[in-house]
CSV table of C-alpha atoms and ligand atoms in Angstrom, one decimal:
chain,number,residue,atom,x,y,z
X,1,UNK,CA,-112.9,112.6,-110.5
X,2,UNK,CA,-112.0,116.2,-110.6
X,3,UNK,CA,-110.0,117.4,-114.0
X,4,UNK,CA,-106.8,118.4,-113.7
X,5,UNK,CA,-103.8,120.8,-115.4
X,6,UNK,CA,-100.5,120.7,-114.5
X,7,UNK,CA,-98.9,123.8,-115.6
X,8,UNK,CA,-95.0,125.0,-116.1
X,9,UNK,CA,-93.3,121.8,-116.3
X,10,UNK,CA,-90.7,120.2,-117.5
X,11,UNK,CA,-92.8,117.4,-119.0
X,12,UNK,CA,-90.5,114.2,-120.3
X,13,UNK,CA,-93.2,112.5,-122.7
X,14,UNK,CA,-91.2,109.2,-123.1
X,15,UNK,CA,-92.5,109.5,-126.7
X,16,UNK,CA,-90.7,108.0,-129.6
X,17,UNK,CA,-89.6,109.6,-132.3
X,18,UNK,CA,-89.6,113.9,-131.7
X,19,UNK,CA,-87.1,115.5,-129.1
X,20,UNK,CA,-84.8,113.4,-126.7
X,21,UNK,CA,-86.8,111.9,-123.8
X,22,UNK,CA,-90.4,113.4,-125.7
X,23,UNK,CA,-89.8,117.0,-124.2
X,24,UNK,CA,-91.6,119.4,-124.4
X,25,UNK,CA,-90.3,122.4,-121.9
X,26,UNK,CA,-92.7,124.6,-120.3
X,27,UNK,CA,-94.8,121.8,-120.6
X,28,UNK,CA,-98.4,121.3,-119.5
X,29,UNK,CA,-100.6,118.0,-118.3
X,30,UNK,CA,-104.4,117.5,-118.4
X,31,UNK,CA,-105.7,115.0,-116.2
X,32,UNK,CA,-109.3,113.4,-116.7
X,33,UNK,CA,-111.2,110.8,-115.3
X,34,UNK,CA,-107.9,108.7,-114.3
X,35,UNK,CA,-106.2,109.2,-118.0
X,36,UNK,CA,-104.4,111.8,-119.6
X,37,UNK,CA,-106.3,114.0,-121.8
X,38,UNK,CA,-103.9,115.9,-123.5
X,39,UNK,CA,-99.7,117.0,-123.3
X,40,UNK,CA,-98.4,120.3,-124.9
X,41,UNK,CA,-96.7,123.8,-124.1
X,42,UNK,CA,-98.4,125.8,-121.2
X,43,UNK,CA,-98.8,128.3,-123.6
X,44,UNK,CA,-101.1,125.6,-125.4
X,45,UNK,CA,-103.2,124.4,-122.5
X,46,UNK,CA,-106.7,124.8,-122.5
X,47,UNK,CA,-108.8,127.1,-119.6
X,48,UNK,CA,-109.0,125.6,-116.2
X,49,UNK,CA,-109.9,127.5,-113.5
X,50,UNK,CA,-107.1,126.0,-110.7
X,51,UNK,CA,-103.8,125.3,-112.6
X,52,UNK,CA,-101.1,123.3,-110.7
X,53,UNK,CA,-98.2,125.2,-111.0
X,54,UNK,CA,-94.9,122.3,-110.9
X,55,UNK,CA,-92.8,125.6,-110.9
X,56,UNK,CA,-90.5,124.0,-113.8
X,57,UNK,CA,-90.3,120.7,-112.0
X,58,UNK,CA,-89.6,117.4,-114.3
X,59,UNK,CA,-92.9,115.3,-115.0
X,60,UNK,CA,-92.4,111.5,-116.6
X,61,UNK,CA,-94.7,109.0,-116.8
X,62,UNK,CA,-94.8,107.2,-113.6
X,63,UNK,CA,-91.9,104.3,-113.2
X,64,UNK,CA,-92.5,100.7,-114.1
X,65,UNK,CA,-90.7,97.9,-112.7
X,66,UNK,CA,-91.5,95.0,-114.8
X,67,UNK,CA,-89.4,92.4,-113.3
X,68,UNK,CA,-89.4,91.6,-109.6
X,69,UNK,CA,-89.5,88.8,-106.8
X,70,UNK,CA,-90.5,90.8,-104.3
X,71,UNK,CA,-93.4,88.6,-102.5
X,72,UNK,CA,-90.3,86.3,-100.5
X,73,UNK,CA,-89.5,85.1,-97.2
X,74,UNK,CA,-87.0,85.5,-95.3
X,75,UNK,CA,-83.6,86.4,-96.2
X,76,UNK,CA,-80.3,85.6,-97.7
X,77,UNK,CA,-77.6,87.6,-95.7
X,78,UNK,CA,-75.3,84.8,-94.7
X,79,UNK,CA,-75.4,83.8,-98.4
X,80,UNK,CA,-74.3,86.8,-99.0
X,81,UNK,CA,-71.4,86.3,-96.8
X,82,UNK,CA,-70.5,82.9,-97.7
X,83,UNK,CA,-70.3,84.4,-101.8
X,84,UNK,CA,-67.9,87.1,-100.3
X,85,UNK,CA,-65.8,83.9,-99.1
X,86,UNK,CA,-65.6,82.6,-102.1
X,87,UNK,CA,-68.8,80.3,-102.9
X,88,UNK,CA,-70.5,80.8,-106.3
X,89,UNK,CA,-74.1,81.4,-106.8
X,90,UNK,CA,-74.6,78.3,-108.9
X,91,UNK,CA,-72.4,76.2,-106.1
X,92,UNK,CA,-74.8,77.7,-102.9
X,93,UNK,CA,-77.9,77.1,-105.3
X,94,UNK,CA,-76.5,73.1,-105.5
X,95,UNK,CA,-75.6,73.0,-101.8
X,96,UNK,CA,-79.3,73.6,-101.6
X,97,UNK,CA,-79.0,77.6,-100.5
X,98,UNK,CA,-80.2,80.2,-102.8
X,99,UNK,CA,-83.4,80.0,-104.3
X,100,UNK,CA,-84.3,77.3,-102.2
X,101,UNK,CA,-83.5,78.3,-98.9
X,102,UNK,CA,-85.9,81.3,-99.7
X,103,UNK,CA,-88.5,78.4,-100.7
X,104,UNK,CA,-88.0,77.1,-96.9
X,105,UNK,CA,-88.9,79.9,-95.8
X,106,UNK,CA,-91.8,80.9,-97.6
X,107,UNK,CA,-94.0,77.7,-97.7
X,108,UNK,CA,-94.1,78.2,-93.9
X,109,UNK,CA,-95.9,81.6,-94.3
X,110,UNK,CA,-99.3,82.4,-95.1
X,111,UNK,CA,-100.3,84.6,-98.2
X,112,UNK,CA,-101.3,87.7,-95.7
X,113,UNK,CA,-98.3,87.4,-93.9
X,114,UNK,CA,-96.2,87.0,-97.4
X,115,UNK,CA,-97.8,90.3,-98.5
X,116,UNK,CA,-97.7,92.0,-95.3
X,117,UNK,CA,-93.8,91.1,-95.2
X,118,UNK,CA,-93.4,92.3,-99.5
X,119,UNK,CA,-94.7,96.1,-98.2
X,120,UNK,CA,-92.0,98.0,-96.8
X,121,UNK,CA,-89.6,96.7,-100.2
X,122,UNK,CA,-93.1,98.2,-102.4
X,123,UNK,CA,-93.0,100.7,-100.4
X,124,UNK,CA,-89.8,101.5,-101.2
X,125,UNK,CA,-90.3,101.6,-104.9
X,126,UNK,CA,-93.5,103.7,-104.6
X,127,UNK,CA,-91.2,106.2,-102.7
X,128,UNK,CA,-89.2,106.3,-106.1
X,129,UNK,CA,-92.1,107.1,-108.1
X,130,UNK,CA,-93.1,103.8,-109.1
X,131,UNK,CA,-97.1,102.9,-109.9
X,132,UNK,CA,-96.8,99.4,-111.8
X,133,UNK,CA,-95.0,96.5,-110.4
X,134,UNK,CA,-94.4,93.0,-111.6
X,135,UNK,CA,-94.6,90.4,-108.9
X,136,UNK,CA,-93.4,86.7,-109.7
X,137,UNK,CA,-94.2,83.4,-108.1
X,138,UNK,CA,-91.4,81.1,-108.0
X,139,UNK,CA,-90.2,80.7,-104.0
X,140,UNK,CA,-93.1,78.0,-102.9
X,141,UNK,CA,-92.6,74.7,-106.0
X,142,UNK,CA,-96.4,73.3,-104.9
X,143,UNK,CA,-99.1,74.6,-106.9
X,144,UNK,CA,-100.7,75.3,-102.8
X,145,UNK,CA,-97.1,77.1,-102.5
X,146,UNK,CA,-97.0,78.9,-105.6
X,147,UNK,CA,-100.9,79.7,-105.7
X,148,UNK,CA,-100.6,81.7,-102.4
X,149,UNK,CA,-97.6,83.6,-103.6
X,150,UNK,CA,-99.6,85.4,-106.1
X,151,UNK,CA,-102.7,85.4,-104.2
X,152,UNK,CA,-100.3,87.4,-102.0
X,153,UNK,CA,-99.0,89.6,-104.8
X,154,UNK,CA,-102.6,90.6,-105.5
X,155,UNK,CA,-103.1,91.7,-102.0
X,156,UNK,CA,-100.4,94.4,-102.6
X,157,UNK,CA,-102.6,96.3,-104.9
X,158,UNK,CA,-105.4,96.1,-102.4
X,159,UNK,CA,-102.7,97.5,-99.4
X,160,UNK,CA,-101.6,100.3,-101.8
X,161,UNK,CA,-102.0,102.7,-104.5
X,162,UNK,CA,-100.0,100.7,-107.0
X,163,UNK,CA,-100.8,98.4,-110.3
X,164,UNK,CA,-99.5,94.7,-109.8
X,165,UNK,CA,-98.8,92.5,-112.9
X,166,UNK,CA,-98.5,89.2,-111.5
X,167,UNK,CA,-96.5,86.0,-113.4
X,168,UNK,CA,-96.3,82.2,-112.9
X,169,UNK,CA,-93.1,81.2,-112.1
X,170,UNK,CA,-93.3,78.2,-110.7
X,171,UNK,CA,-90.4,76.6,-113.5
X,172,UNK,CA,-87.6,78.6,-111.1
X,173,UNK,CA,-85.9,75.7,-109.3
X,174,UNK,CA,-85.7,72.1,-108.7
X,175,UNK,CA,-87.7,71.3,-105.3
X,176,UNK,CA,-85.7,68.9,-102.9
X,177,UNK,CA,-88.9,66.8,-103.4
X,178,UNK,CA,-87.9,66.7,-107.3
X,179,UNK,CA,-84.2,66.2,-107.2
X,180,UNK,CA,-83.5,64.8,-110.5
X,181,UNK,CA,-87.1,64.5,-111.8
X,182,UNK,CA,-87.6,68.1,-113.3
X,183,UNK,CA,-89.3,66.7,-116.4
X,184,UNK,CA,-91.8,65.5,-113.5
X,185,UNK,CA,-91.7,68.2,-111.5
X,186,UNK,CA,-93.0,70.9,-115.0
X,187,UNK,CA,-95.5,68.0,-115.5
X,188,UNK,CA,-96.9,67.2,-112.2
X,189,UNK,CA,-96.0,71.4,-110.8
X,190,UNK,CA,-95.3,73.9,-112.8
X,191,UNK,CA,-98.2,72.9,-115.4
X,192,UNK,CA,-101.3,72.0,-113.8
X,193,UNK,CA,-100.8,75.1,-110.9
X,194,UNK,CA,-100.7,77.3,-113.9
X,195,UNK,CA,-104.0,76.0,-115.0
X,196,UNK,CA,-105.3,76.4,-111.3
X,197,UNK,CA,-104.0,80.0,-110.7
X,198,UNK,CA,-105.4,80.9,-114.4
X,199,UNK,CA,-108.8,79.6,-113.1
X,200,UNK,CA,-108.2,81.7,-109.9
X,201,UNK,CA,-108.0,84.9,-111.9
X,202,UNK,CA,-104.3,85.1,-110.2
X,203,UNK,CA,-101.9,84.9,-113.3
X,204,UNK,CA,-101.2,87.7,-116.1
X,205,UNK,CA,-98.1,86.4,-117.5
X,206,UNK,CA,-96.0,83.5,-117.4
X,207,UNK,CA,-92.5,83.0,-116.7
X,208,UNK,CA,-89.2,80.3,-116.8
X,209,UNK,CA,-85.9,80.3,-115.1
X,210,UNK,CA,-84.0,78.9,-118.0
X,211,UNK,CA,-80.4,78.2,-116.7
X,212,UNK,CA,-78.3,74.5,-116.1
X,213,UNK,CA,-78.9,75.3,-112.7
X,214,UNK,CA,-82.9,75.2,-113.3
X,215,UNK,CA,-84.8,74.3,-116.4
X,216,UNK,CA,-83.7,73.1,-120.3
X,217,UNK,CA,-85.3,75.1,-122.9
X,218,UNK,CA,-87.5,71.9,-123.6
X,219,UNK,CA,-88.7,71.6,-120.2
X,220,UNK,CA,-89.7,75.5,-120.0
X,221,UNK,CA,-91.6,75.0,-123.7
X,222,UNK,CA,-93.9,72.5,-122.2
X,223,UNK,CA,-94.9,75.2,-119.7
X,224,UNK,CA,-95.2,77.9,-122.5
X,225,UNK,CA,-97.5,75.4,-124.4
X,226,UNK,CA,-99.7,75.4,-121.6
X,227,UNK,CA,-99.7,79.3,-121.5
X,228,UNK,CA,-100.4,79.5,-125.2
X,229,UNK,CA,-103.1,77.3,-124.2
X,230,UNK,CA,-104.9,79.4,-121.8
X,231,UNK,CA,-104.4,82.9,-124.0
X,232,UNK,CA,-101.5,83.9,-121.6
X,233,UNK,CA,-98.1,85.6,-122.7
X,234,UNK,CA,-94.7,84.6,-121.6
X,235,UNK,CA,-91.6,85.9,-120.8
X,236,UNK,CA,-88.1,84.0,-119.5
X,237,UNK,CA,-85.1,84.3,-117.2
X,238,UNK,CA,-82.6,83.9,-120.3
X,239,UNK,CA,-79.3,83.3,-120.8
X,240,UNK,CA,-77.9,85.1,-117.3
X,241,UNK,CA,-75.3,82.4,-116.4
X,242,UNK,CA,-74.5,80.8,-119.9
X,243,UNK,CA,-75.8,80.1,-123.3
X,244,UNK,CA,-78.3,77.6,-123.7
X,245,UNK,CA,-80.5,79.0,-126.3
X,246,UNK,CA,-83.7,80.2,-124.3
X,247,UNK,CA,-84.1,83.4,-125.2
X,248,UNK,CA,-85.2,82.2,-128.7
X,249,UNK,CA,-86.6,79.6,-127.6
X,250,UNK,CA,-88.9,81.9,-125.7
X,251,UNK,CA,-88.8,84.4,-129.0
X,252,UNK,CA,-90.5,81.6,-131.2
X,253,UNK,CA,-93.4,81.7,-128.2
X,254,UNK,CA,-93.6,85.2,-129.2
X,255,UNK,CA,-92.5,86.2,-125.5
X,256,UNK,CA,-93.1,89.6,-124.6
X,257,UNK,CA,-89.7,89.7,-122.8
X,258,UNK,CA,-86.4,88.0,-122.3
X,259,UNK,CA,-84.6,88.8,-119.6
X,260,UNK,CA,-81.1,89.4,-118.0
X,261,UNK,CA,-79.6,87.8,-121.3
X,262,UNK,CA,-76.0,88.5,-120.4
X,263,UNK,CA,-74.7,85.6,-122.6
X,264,UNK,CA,-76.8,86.3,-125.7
X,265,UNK,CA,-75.2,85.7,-128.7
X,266,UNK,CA,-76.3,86.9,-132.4
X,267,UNK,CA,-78.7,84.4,-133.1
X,268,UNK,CA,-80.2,85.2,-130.1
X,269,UNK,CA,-80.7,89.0,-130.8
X,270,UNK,CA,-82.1,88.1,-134.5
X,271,UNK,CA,-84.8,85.8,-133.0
X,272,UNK,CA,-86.0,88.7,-130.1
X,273,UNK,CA,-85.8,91.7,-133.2
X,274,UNK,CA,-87.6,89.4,-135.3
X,275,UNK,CA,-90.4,88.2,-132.5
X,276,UNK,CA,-90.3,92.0,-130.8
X,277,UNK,CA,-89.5,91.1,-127.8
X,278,UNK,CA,-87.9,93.3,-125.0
X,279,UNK,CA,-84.7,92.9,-123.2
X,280,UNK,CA,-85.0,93.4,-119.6
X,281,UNK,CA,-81.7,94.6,-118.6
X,282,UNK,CA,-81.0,93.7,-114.7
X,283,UNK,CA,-77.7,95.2,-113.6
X,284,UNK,CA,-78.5,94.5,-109.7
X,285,UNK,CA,-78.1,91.0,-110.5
X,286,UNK,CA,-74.9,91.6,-112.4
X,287,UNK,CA,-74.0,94.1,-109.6
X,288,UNK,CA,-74.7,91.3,-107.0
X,289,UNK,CA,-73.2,88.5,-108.7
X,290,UNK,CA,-69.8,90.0,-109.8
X,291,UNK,CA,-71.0,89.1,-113.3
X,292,UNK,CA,-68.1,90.7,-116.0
X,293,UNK,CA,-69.9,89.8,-119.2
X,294,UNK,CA,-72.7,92.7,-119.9
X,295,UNK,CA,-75.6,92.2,-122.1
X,296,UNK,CA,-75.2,92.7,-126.4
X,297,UNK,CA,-76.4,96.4,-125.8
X,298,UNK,CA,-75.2,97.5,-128.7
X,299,UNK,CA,-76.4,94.6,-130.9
X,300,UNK,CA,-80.2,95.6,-129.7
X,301,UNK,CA,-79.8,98.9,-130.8
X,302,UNK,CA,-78.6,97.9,-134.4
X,303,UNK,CA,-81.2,95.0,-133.9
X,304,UNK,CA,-83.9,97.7,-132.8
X,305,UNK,CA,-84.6,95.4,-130.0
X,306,UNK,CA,-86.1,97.2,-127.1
X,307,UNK,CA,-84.5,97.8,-123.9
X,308,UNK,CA,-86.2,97.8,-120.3
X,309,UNK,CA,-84.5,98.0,-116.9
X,310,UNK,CA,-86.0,96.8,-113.7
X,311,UNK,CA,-84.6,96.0,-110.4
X,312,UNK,CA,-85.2,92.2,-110.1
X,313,UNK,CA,-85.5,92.8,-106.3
X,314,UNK,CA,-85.1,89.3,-104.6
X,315,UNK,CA,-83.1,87.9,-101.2
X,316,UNK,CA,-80.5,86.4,-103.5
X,317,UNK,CA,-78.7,87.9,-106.7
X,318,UNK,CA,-80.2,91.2,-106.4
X,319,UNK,CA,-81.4,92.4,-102.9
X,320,UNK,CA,-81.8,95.9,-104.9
X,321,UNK,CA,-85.4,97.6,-104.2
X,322,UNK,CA,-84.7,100.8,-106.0
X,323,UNK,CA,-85.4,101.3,-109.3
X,324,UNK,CA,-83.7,104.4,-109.8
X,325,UNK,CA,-80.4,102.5,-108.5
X,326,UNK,CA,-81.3,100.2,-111.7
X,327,UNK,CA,-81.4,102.9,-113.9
X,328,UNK,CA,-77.7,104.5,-112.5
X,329,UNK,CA,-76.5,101.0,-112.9
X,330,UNK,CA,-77.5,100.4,-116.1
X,331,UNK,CA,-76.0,103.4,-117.3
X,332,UNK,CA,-72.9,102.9,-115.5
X,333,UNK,CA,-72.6,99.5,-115.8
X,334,UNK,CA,-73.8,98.4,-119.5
X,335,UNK,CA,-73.6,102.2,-120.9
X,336,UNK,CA,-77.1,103.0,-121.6
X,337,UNK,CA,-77.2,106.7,-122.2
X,338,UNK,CA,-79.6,108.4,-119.5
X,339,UNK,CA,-82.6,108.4,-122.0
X,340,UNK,CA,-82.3,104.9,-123.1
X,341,UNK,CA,-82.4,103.5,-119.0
X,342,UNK,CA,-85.1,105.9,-118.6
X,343,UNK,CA,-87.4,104.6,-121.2
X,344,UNK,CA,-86.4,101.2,-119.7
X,345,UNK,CA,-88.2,102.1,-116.8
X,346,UNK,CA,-91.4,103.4,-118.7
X,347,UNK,CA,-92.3,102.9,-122.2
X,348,UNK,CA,-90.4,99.8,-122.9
X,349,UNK,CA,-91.3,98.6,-119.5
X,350,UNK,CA,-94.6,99.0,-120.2
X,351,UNK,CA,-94.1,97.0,-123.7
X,352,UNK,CA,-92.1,94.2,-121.5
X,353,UNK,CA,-95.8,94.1,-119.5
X,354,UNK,CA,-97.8,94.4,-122.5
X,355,UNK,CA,-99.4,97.0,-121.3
X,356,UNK,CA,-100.3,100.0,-123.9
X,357,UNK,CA,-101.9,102.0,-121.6
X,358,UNK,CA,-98.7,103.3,-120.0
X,359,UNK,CA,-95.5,104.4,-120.2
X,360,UNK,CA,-95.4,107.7,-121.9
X,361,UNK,CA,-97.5,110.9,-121.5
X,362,UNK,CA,-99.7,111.0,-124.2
X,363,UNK,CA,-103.6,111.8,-124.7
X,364,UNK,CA,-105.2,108.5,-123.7
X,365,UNK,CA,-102.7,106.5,-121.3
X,366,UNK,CA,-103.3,106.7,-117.6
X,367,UNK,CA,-102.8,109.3,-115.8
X,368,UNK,CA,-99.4,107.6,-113.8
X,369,UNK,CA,-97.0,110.7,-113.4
X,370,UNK,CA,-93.8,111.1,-111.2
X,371,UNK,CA,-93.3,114.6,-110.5
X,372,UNK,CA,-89.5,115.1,-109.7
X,373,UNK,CA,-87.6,117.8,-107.9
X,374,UNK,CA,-85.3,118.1,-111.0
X,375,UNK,CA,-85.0,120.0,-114.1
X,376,UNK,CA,-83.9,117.5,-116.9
X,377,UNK,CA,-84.7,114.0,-117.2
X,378,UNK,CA,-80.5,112.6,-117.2
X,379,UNK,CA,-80.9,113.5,-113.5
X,380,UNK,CA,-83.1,110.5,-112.7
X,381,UNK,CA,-79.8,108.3,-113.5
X,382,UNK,CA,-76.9,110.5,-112.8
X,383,UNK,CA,-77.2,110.3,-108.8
X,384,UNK,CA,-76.2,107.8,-106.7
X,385,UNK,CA,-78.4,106.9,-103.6
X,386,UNK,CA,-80.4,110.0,-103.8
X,387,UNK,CA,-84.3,110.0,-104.7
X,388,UNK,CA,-85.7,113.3,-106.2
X,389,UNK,CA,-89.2,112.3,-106.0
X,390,UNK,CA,-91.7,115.0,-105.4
X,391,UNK,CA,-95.1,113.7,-106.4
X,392,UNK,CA,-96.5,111.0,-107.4
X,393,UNK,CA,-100.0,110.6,-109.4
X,394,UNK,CA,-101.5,107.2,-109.8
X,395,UNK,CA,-104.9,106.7,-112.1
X,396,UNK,CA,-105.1,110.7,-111.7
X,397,UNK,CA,-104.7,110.9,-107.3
X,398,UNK,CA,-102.0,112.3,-105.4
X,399,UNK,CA,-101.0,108.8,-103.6
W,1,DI6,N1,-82.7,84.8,-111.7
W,1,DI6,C1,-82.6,85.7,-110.8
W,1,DI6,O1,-81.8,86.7,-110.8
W,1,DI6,C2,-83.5,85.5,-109.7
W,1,DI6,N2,-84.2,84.4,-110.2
W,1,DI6,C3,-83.7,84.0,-111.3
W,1,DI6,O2,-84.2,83.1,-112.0
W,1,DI6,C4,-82.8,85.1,-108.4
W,1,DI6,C5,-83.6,84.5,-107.4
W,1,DI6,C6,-82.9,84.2,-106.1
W,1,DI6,O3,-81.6,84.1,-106.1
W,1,DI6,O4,-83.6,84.1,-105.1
W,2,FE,FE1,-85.4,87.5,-111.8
């Protein structure tokens, strides 16, 4: 692979601990072998004999969202309607809608098709300068169901340029087939699939909808026993409708993640600082759901709890498949300053992952870059609706 040096730009490190958002202005980029080999001025740069000029254009590390559904199918649009009337989520989700009318209609499809149908919403996110994406089971409750979801969310990274991070999520919802019998359901389910999609090579991480509308704390620690088990890391859907405790719950697993978190209290923040743990912020779910209580923002910065923002793009409580929409919201919506949604979207979405080998631009990490048609980073969450994506580099290729 040829070596590479971006010249004149505008280079937004995502590095902790120097200038705002790591920048270095006038910056330049050397690409090698799919990583990046160095960062500095252009004044810096060592000889190459074709520079690529980015003519003062923005450069961050390529985006990262680390918390999606987006292998579904079917849709939710009359749900959608029926909440505008008046229905809550939690009521539809008992009336058997939400998450399991998308289960209906996902069992009937095949993983192929599943994939084939989970491109245009990646390719919507590439288009936005995106090169990792997490990918969830969580619509099929069989293992058969819940195995070819993530079979499908491994196809995506052979159908485009992109690196998928897939989780088990098969603790999501009660299957009709289950009513009242989730204790058998983790048991009989969500447990032994994990064991056959670990054997399959399919899973990275593992996952839990902890809510009263889905699974106690107890129940989702059974399946986190089983992860622990098999060397896996976890993460949780945490405390977005109410307050049951999961999030430290989840912290004591040493989870790499908790996420939405809305109705976090103090206890819950100590447990996440104390564990490290990162709190995915999902405003397109609050967005969607006409939630009013925001996330304890301000109690993980005292707390030095990291932040991440993804999109949570699913049919239900966030049909949202823009990340940089995330980032306005999150800024709008639970007042993260411009550099604190984009470093939710790289470095501390690439922690949420556990992945070190992205996220800033630094010698070493791979050589994921968004190349924007912008000239300071705060433009990335300041627009509304409006994608200033010039280039993207993925593993060191124009893709
Ligand atoms: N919380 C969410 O926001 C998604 N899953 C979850 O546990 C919603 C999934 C859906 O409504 O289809
Ligand atoms: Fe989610």
């Amino acid at each position: 692979m040829a070596t590479r040096l971006l010249i004149h730009g505008t280079v937004a490190t995502m590095t902790e601990g120097g200038a705002a958002y790591g920048l270095i202005e006038d910056g330049a980029v050397l690409l090698e072998g799919g990583r990046i080999a160095w960062a500095g001025t252009t004044s810096d740069a060592p000889f190459h004999d074709r520079p690529e000029d980015l003519g003062g254009r923005l450069v961050t590390p390529a985006l990262i969202d680390c918390h999606t559904h987006i292998v579904f199918g079917g849709d939710r649009a009359r749900e959608f309607e029926m909440r505008l009337l008046g229905a809550s989520y939690a009521e539809i989700a008992k009336a058997g809608g939400g998450i399991l009318s998308t289960v209906t209609a996902t069992r009937v499809l095949d993983a192929e098709t599943l994939a084939r149908q989970a491109l245009p919403r990646l390719d919507a996110l590439i288009r936005e300068g995106v090169s990792t994406v997490e990918v969830k089971s969580g619509y099929g409750l069989t293992i058969a169901d819940e195995v070819k979801m993530l079979r499908a969310a491994r196809r995506l990274a052979d159908l485009r340029p992109v690196t998928i991070v897939t989780s088990w999520l098969a603790a999501h919802a009660i299957p009709p087939e289950y009513e009242n019998a989730a204790d058998r359901y983790i048991a009989e389910v969500a447990i032994p699939g994990l064991r056959q999609a670990h054997a399959e090579g399919l899973v990275d991480q593992v996952d839990g909808f902890c809510e009263g509308i889905a699974f106690s704390p107890t129940q989702i620690a059974l399946v986190f026993e089983a992860a622990a088990a098999l060397g896996l890391p976890v993460k949780l859907h945490a405390e977005q409708l109410s307050n049951l405790g999961g999030a430290k719950m989840a912290a004591g697993h040493g989870a790499l993640s908790c996420d939405h978190v809305e109705y976090l209290d103090a206890d819950g923040v100590r447990a996440m600082a104390a564990a490290g743990s990162v709190a995915v912020l999902l405003p397109g779910a609050f967005y969607t759901l006409h939630e009013t209580q925001a996330p304890p923002v301000d109690a993980f910065r005292r707390a030095g709890v990291p932040m991440a923002v993804a999109s949570d793009g699913n049919p239900g409580s966030s049909p949202m498949f823009s990340l940089l929409l995330a980032l306005n919201m999150a800024a709008t919506l639970f007042r993260l300053t411009p550099e604190e949604a984009l470093a939710g979207a790289t470095r501390n979405a690439a922690r949420a992952l556990g992945l070190s080998d992205r996220g800033t631009i630094q010698a070493e990490k791979r050589a994921d870059l968004a190349i924007w048609d912008a000239a300071h980073p705060a433009e990335l969450s300041y627009r509304i609706g409006y994608n200033p994506l010039a280039q993207r580099i993925h593993g060191g290729i124009d893709a």
